[in-house]
């Protein structure tokens, strides 16, 4: 991609009303644009990152045996009335009325999934069913101040599973838990599995995946050894826990700020009974399906990566999700164009800053945009050679062009 053709270019200052680090950097770098509080466009650079995040999540979800679908965003009131959530989740739902009919914009999809599968299940042989999609969620968020960490509209991956027994649900739930840890690791993040209450979703304990970050809205008490973590919101007497020695000898429990990147839920048969989602078991008896649901915040993930991976010059994307592999800069008459052509022919993703501006400005933009590897071609680097610098290191190295291909 030629930077001269990319929409839009970097901007010097973030708009004054942005307070969150992720929003400031992503706006300045040209990854996102704000329509209103909690409502952002993903621009070409941001969309590239989103696509890579989505692909990693897709691969891992498929690995659990789940299949990808796409469910609607506009829902009839009737389906939400079946579980009582039309009223119970009123605070978070966007509702609309048109031609005397009432609708909700999707804030989650448990009811829609159950409505879908009840048309197709007869016997226990039709289960389990595991389906997921990537789609928009609408939530009437009061605290839409954290940039793309908390939108009124955002992308989520949500997976739903239906099982013949609590045991089968539990087994799949554990599999998804492990898979989530793997997903976040592929983004370069270590996440803490944290017990939390289920809010409008369920009365059962749920598991959140929390990334420790100073700017997080959540607070967790956790053992750095990894065997205990609870969200502060549910803890009755937190003062009894903080600083307490971990039973396994890992040291004192710590209270830290964190950002929730994923959340998994076990509903049992609570919703399937209300919606009559049943099957005939191997003894010929009617039984209700056991439901699980599993979310990952896709848009939020872009924001979390920006919060965790940046310095005072700009963003530092992990290689697995970076919008491009190389940020190529040419200085003077140095043949950078040739390097760009060869790299793209070989299938590398290259952002080539071909603008007729000073080198300093190009370097500053490369640091702000945060592509993991910067390549510089100049008369100084010599024929057939390029200067290579990793965004997260200070040292530069002159290597022969061919070395880039290995
Ligand atoms: P939170 O506690 O942060 O409000 P939640 O528990 O309501 O989130 P879930 O319903 O569990 O969220 O949604 C699954 C995932 O979707 C969350 O783990 C988070 O990563 C993401 N998410 C939730 N709300 C938002 C939002 N308003 N903007 C962006 N991402 C969100
Ligand atoms: Mg949650």
Coordinates of C-alpha atoms and ligand atoms in Angstrom, one line a residue:
X1 CA 0.0 0.0 0.0
X2 CA 1.3 3.4 -0.9
X3 CA 0.9 5.8 2.1
X4 CA 0.2 8.7 -0.3
X5 CA -3.0 6.8 -1.3
X6 CA -4.1 5.7 2.2
X7 CA -7.1 7.3 3.8
X8 CA -6.6 9.2 6.1
X9 CA -3.1 10.5 7.1
X10 CA -1.9 11.0 10.6
X11 CA -3.0 14.0 12.6
X12 CA -0.8 16.0 15.0
X13 CA -3.2 16.4 17.9
X14 CA -6.1 14.2 19.1
X15 CA -9.4 16.1 19.5
X16 CA -9.6 17.8 22.9
X17 CA -12.6 15.8 24.0
X18 CA -10.8 12.5 23.9
X19 CA -9.3 11.4 27.2
X20 CA -8.6 7.7 26.7
X21 CA -5.1 6.8 25.5
X22 CA -6.4 4.3 23.0
X23 CA -8.7 6.8 21.4
X24 CA -6.0 9.5 21.2
X25 CA -3.4 7.3 19.6
X26 CA -5.8 5.5 17.3
X27 CA -7.4 8.8 16.1
X28 CA -4.0 10.4 15.6
X29 CA -2.7 7.4 13.7
X30 CA -5.7 7.3 11.4
X31 CA -7.1 4.0 12.6
X32 CA -10.5 5.2 13.7
X33 CA -12.9 8.2 13.5
X34 CA -15.5 9.3 16.1
X35 CA -19.1 9.9 15.0
X36 CA -20.3 10.6 18.5
X37 CA -19.5 9.4 22.0
X38 CA -19.2 5.6 21.9
X39 CA -19.6 5.3 18.2
X40 CA -16.5 5.0 16.0
X41 CA -15.7 4.1 12.4
X42 CA -12.8 1.7 11.7
X43 CA -10.7 3.2 8.9
X44 CA -8.5 1.2 6.6
X45 CA -5.6 0.7 9.1
X46 CA -8.1 -0.1 11.9
X47 CA -10.1 -2.4 9.7
X48 CA -6.9 -4.4 8.8
X49 CA -6.2 -5.0 12.5
X50 CA -9.8 -5.9 13.2
X51 CA -9.7 -8.5 10.3
X52 CA -6.5 -10.1 11.7
X53 CA -8.0 -10.3 15.2
X54 CA -11.1 -11.8 13.8
X55 CA -9.2 -14.4 11.8
X56 CA -7.2 -15.5 14.9
X57 CA -10.5 -15.8 16.9
X58 CA -12.1 -17.7 14.0
X59 CA -9.3 -20.2 13.8
X60 CA -9.5 -20.9 17.5
X61 CA -13.3 -21.1 17.6
X62 CA -13.3 -23.6 14.7
X63 CA -10.7 -25.6 16.7
X64 CA -13.3 -26.1 19.5
X65 CA -15.6 -27.7 16.9
X66 CA -17.9 -24.6 16.6
X67 CA -19.2 -23.3 13.2
X68 CA -19.6 -19.8 12.0
X69 CA -22.9 -18.2 11.2
X70 CA -24.4 -14.7 11.1
X71 CA -27.5 -13.8 13.1
X72 CA -29.7 -10.7 12.6
X73 CA -29.3 -7.5 14.5
X74 CA -32.9 -6.4 14.5
X75 CA -35.0 -8.6 16.8
X76 CA -38.8 -8.8 17.4
X77 CA -40.0 -8.0 20.9
X78 CA -41.7 -11.3 21.2
X79 CA -38.5 -13.4 21.4
X80 CA -37.2 -11.2 24.2
X81 CA -40.5 -11.5 26.0
X82 CA -40.1 -15.2 26.2
X83 CA -37.3 -15.0 28.7
X84 CA -38.5 -11.8 30.3
X85 CA -35.4 -9.9 29.2
X86 CA -37.4 -7.3 27.2
X87 CA -38.1 -5.8 30.6
X88 CA -35.2 -7.1 32.7
X89 CA -32.5 -5.7 30.3
X90 CA -34.4 -2.5 29.5
X91 CA -31.5 -0.3 30.7
X92 CA -29.0 -1.7 28.2
X93 CA -31.3 -2.3 25.2
X94 CA -31.9 0.1 22.3
X95 CA -35.6 -0.3 21.4
X96 CA -37.5 1.0 18.4
X97 CA -41.0 1.2 17.2
X98 CA -42.0 1.2 13.6
X99 CA -45.5 0.7 11.9
X100 CA -46.9 -0.4 15.3
X101 CA -44.3 -3.1 15.9
X102 CA -41.6 -3.1 18.5
X103 CA -38.0 -4.2 18.0
X104 CA -34.7 -4.4 19.8
X105 CA -31.3 -3.9 18.4
X106 CA -29.1 -6.8 19.4
X107 CA -27.2 -6.4 22.7
X108 CA -26.6 -10.2 22.8
X109 CA -28.0 -13.2 21.0
X110 CA -28.9 -16.0 23.5
X111 CA -32.6 -15.8 22.7
X112 CA -32.0 -15.6 18.9
X113 CA -29.7 -18.7 19.1
X114 CA -32.3 -20.6 21.1
X115 CA -35.0 -19.7 18.7
X116 CA -32.8 -20.8 15.8
X117 CA -31.9 -24.2 17.2
X118 CA -35.3 -25.2 18.6
X119 CA -36.5 -25.5 15.0
X120 CA -33.9 -28.1 14.3
X121 CA -33.5 -30.3 17.5
X122 CA -35.5 -33.4 18.0
X123 CA -33.3 -36.0 19.5
X124 CA -30.2 -36.1 21.8
X125 CA -28.4 -37.1 18.6
X126 CA -28.8 -33.5 17.3
X127 CA -26.7 -32.2 20.1
X128 CA -24.3 -30.6 21.0
X129 CA -24.6 -27.5 18.8
X130 CA -21.9 -24.8 18.9
X131 CA -22.4 -21.8 16.7
X132 CA -20.7 -18.4 16.7
X133 CA -20.7 -15.1 14.8
X134 CA -18.9 -11.8 14.5
X135 CA -21.4 -9.0 14.6
X136 CA -22.4 -5.7 16.0
X137 CA -23.8 -5.2 19.5
X138 CA -25.7 -2.2 20.5
X139 CA -25.7 -1.2 24.2
X140 CA -26.9 1.9 25.9
X141 CA -23.7 2.5 27.8
X142 CA -23.7 5.4 30.3
X143 CA -19.9 5.4 30.6
X144 CA -19.0 5.8 27.0
X145 CA -15.7 7.7 27.8
X146 CA -13.1 5.0 27.2
X147 CA -12.6 5.4 23.5
X148 CA -13.2 2.1 21.7
X149 CA -13.0 0.1 24.9
X150 CA -16.6 1.0 25.6
X151 CA -18.8 1.7 22.6
X152 CA -22.6 2.1 22.3
X153 CA -22.0 0.0 19.2
X154 CA -19.2 -2.5 18.8
X155 CA -18.1 -5.7 17.3
X156 CA -18.2 -8.9 19.4
X157 CA -17.5 -12.5 18.7
X158 CA -20.2 -14.4 20.4
X159 CA -20.4 -18.2 20.6
X160 CA -23.4 -20.2 21.9
X161 CA -23.5 -23.9 22.8
X162 CA -26.4 -26.2 23.6
X163 CA -25.8 -29.6 25.3
X164 CA -27.7 -32.6 26.5
X165 CA -26.3 -32.4 30.1
X166 CA -24.6 -30.1 32.6
X167 CA -21.5 -32.3 32.3
X168 CA -21.3 -31.9 28.6
X169 CA -21.7 -28.2 29.0
X170 CA -19.0 -28.1 31.7
X171 CA -16.6 -29.9 29.5
X172 CA -17.1 -27.6 26.5
X173 CA -17.0 -24.6 28.8
X174 CA -13.5 -25.7 30.1
X175 CA -12.4 -26.2 26.5
X176 CA -13.5 -22.7 25.5
X177 CA -11.8 -21.3 28.7
X178 CA -8.5 -22.8 27.6
X179 CA -9.0 -21.6 24.0
X180 CA -9.6 -18.1 25.1
X181 CA -6.3 -18.0 27.0
X182 CA -4.7 -19.2 23.8
X183 CA -6.4 -16.5 21.7
X184 CA -5.3 -13.7 24.0
X185 CA -1.8 -15.1 24.0
X186 CA -1.7 -14.9 20.2
X187 CA -2.4 -11.2 20.6
X188 CA 0.6 -10.9 22.9
X189 CA -1.6 -10.5 26.0
X190 CA -1.6 -12.5 29.2
X191 CA -5.1 -12.6 30.6
X192 CA -6.4 -13.5 34.1
X193 CA -9.4 -15.8 34.4
X194 CA -11.6 -14.0 36.9
X195 CA -14.7 -15.0 38.7
X196 CA -17.6 -12.5 38.4
X197 CA -21.3 -12.1 38.8
X198 CA -23.4 -12.4 35.6
X199 CA -25.4 -9.2 35.6
X200 CA -28.5 -9.2 33.3
X201 CA -27.1 -12.5 31.9
X202 CA -27.3 -15.0 34.7
X203 CA -27.4 -15.6 38.4
X204 CA -24.5 -18.0 38.1
X205 CA -20.9 -17.2 38.6
X206 CA -19.2 -16.4 35.2
X207 CA -15.6 -16.2 34.2
X208 CA -14.1 -13.0 32.8
X209 CA -10.8 -12.7 31.0
X210 CA -9.1 -9.7 32.4
X211 CA -6.0 -7.9 31.1
X212 CA -4.1 -6.0 33.8
X213 CA -3.8 -2.4 32.7
X214 CA -3.6 0.9 34.7
X215 CA -6.4 2.5 32.7
X216 CA -8.8 -0.4 33.2
X217 CA -12.4 0.2 34.5
X218 CA -12.5 -3.0 36.4
X219 CA -10.7 -4.0 39.6
X220 CA -9.7 -7.5 40.4
X221 CA -8.0 -9.2 43.3
X222 CA -5.7 -11.9 42.0
X223 CA -2.9 -14.2 42.7
X224 CA 0.1 -13.6 40.4
X225 CA 0.6 -17.4 40.5
X226 CA -2.6 -17.7 38.6
X227 CA -4.8 -19.8 40.9
X228 CA -7.2 -17.2 42.1
X229 CA -8.9 -14.0 40.7
X230 CA -12.2 -12.3 41.5
X231 CA -13.8 -9.1 40.3
X232 CA -14.0 -6.6 43.1
X233 CA -17.7 -6.0 42.2
X234 CA -18.7 -9.3 43.7
X235 CA -16.5 -9.5 46.6
X236 CA -18.3 -8.8 49.9
X237 CA -15.3 -8.1 52.1
X238 CA -12.4 -7.2 49.9
X239 CA -10.3 -5.9 52.8
X240 CA -10.1 -9.6 54.0
X241 CA -8.5 -10.7 50.7
X242 CA -6.1 -8.0 49.7
X243 CA -2.5 -8.8 50.8
X244 CA -3.6 -12.2 52.0
X245 CA -1.0 -15.0 51.3
X246 CA -2.0 -17.3 48.5
X247 CA -2.7 -20.8 49.9
X248 CA -0.3 -22.3 47.4
X249 CA 2.5 -20.0 48.4
X250 CA 2.6 -17.7 45.4
X251 CA 2.7 -14.6 47.6
X252 CA 0.2 -11.9 48.6
X253 CA -3.0 -11.4 46.5
X254 CA -2.9 -8.1 44.6
X255 CA -5.6 -5.6 43.8
X256 CA -5.1 -4.2 40.3
X257 CA -7.0 -2.4 37.6
X258 CA -7.9 -4.5 34.5
X259 CA -9.8 -4.5 31.3
X260 CA -12.3 -7.3 30.5
X261 CA -11.6 -8.7 27.1
X262 CA -13.8 -11.8 27.2
X263 CA -16.6 -13.3 29.3
X264 CA -18.1 -16.9 29.4
X265 CA -21.4 -17.9 30.9
X266 CA -23.2 -21.1 31.9
X267 CA -27.0 -20.7 31.9
X268 CA -28.0 -24.3 32.5
X269 CA -31.6 -24.8 31.4
X270 CA -32.9 -21.4 32.7
X271 CA -33.6 -19.9 29.3
X272 CA -34.3 -23.2 27.4
X273 CA -37.2 -24.0 29.8
X274 CA -38.7 -20.6 29.2
X275 CA -38.3 -20.9 25.4
X276 CA -39.2 -24.6 25.3
X277 CA -36.0 -25.7 23.7
X278 CA -36.1 -29.4 24.3
X279 CA -35.1 -32.8 22.9
X280 CA -35.9 -36.4 23.5
X281 CA -33.2 -38.2 25.5
X282 CA -31.9 -41.7 25.0
X283 CA -34.7 -43.0 27.4
X284 CA -37.4 -41.4 25.3
X285 CA -38.0 -38.5 27.8
X286 CA -38.3 -34.8 27.1
X287 CA -35.4 -32.7 28.4
X288 CA -34.3 -29.1 28.1
X289 CA -31.0 -28.1 26.5
X290 CA -28.1 -26.8 28.6
X291 CA -26.9 -23.4 27.3
X292 CA -23.5 -21.7 27.4
X293 CA -22.5 -18.4 25.9
X294 CA -19.0 -17.0 25.3
X295 CA -18.0 -13.5 24.2
X296 CA -14.9 -11.7 23.1
X297 CA -14.8 -7.9 22.5
X298 CA -13.3 -7.6 19.0
X299 CA -13.4 -3.8 18.8
X300 CA -12.4 -3.5 22.4
X301 CA -9.4 -5.7 21.7
X302 CA -8.0 -3.1 19.3
X303 CA -8.3 -0.6 22.1
X304 CA -6.7 -2.9 24.7
X305 CA -3.7 -3.5 22.4
X306 CA -3.3 0.3 22.0
X307 CA -3.5 0.7 25.8
X308 CA -1.0 -2.0 26.5
X309 CA 1.4 -1.6 23.6
X310 CA 2.5 2.0 23.1
X311 CA 5.2 4.5 24.1
X312 CA 5.4 8.2 24.0
X313 CA 6.0 8.2 20.3
X314 CA 3.0 6.0 19.4
X315 CA 1.6 2.5 18.9
X316 CA 3.6 -0.7 18.9
X317 CA 1.5 -3.5 17.3
X318 CA 2.2 -7.2 18.0
X319 CA 3.1 -8.9 14.7
X320 CA 0.1 -11.2 14.8
X321 CA -2.4 -8.3 14.3
X322 CA -0.3 -5.5 12.8
X323 CA -1.9 -3.8 9.8
X324 CA 1.3 -4.3 7.7
X325 CA 4.5 -6.3 8.3
X326 CA 6.8 -3.6 7.0
X327 CA 6.8 0.2 7.1
X328 CA 9.1 1.1 4.2
X329 CA 10.7 4.6 4.0
X330 CA 12.9 5.8 1.1
X331 CA 15.3 8.7 1.5
X332 CA 16.6 10.5 -1.6
X333 CA 17.0 8.6 -4.9
X334 CA 17.6 5.2 -3.3
X335 CA 15.5 2.6 -5.1
X336 CA 12.9 2.2 -2.4
X337 CA 10.2 1.7 -5.0
X338 CA 12.0 -1.3 -6.3
X339 CA 12.2 -2.8 -2.8
X340 CA 8.5 -2.1 -2.3
X341 CA 7.7 -4.0 -5.6
X342 CA 9.8 -7.0 -4.7
X343 CA 8.4 -7.3 -1.2
X344 CA 4.8 -7.1 -2.3
X345 CA 5.5 -9.6 -5.2
X346 CA 6.8 -12.0 -2.5
X347 CA 3.5 -11.6 -0.7
X348 CA 4.7 -9.3 2.2
X349 CA 2.3 -6.7 3.5
X350 CA 4.1 -3.4 3.1
X351 CA 3.1 0.2 3.8
X352 CA 5.4 2.3 1.6
X353 CA 5.7 6.0 2.6
X354 CA 6.2 7.4 -0.9
X355 CA 5.4 11.0 0.0
X356 CA 7.6 13.8 -1.1
X357 CA 8.3 15.1 2.5
X358 CA 11.2 15.1 5.0
X359 CA 12.6 12.0 6.5
X360 CA 12.0 13.2 10.0
X361 CA 8.2 13.5 9.4
X362 CA 8.2 10.0 7.9
X363 CA 10.0 8.5 10.9
X364 CA 7.6 10.2 13.3
X365 CA 4.6 8.9 11.4
X366 CA 6.1 5.4 11.3
X367 CA 6.5 5.5 15.1
X368 CA 3.0 6.7 15.6
X369 CA 1.4 4.1 13.3
X370 CA 3.4 1.4 15.0
X371 CA 4.0 -1.3 12.3
X372 CA 6.5 -3.8 13.9
X373 CA 9.3 -3.5 11.4
X374 CA 10.6 -0.3 9.8
X375 CA 12.7 -0.5 6.6
X376 CA 14.8 2.4 5.4
X377 CA 16.4 2.6 2.0
X378 CA 18.8 5.5 1.5
X379 CA 22.0 6.2 -0.4
X380 CA 23.8 5.5 2.9
X381 CA 22.5 1.9 3.2
X382 CA 24.3 0.9 0.0
X383 CA 23.2 -1.1 -3.0
X384 CA 21.1 -4.2 -2.3
X385 CA 20.8 -3.3 1.4
X386 CA 18.2 -2.0 3.8
X387 CA 18.2 -0.6 7.3
X388 CA 15.9 -2.7 9.6
X389 CA 14.6 -1.4 12.9
X390 CA 12.0 -3.1 15.1
X391 CA 9.4 -0.7 16.5
X392 CA 10.0 -2.0 20.0
X393 CA 13.8 -1.8 19.9
X394 CA 16.2 1.1 19.5
X395 CA 18.9 -0.6 17.5
X396 CA 19.1 -0.5 13.7
X397 CA 20.8 -3.0 11.5
X398 CA 21.9 -2.9 7.9
X399 CA 21.0 -6.2 6.1
X400 CA 21.2 -7.4 2.6
X401 CA 17.8 -7.2 0.9
X402 CA 17.5 -11.0 0.4
X403 CA 17.7 -11.5 4.2
X404 CA 14.2 -10.0 4.5
X405 CA 12.8 -13.0 2.7
X406 CA 14.0 -15.6 5.2
Ligands
LIG1 P1 -18.4 -4.8 30.7 O1 -18.4 -5.4 32.1 O2 -17.1 -4.3 30.3 O3 -19.5 -3.8 30.6 P2 -20.0 -6.9 29.8 O4 -19.7 -7.9 30.9 O5 -21.3 -6.2 29.8 O6 -18.8 -5.9 29.7 P3 -20.3 -9.1 27.9 O7 -21.7 -9.0 27.7 O8 -19.7 -10.1 28.7 O9 -19.8 -7.6 28.4 O10 -19.6 -9.0 26.5 C1 -18.5 -9.8 26.0 C2 -17.3 -8.9 25.7 O11 -17.7 -7.8 24.8 C3 -16.7 -8.2 26.9 O12 -15.9 -9.1 27.6 C4 -16.0 -7.1 26.3 O13 -14.7 -7.5 25.8 C5 -16.9 -6.7 25.1 N1 -17.8 -5.5 25.4 C6 -18.8 -5.5 26.3 N2 -19.3 -4.3 26.3 C7 -18.6 -3.5 25.4 C8 -18.7 -2.2 25.0 N3 -19.7 -1.4 25.5 N4 -17.9 -1.7 24.1 C9 -16.9 -2.6 23.6 N5 -16.8 -3.8 23.9 C10 -17.6 -4.3 24.8
LIG2 MG1 -18.8 -9.3 31.0

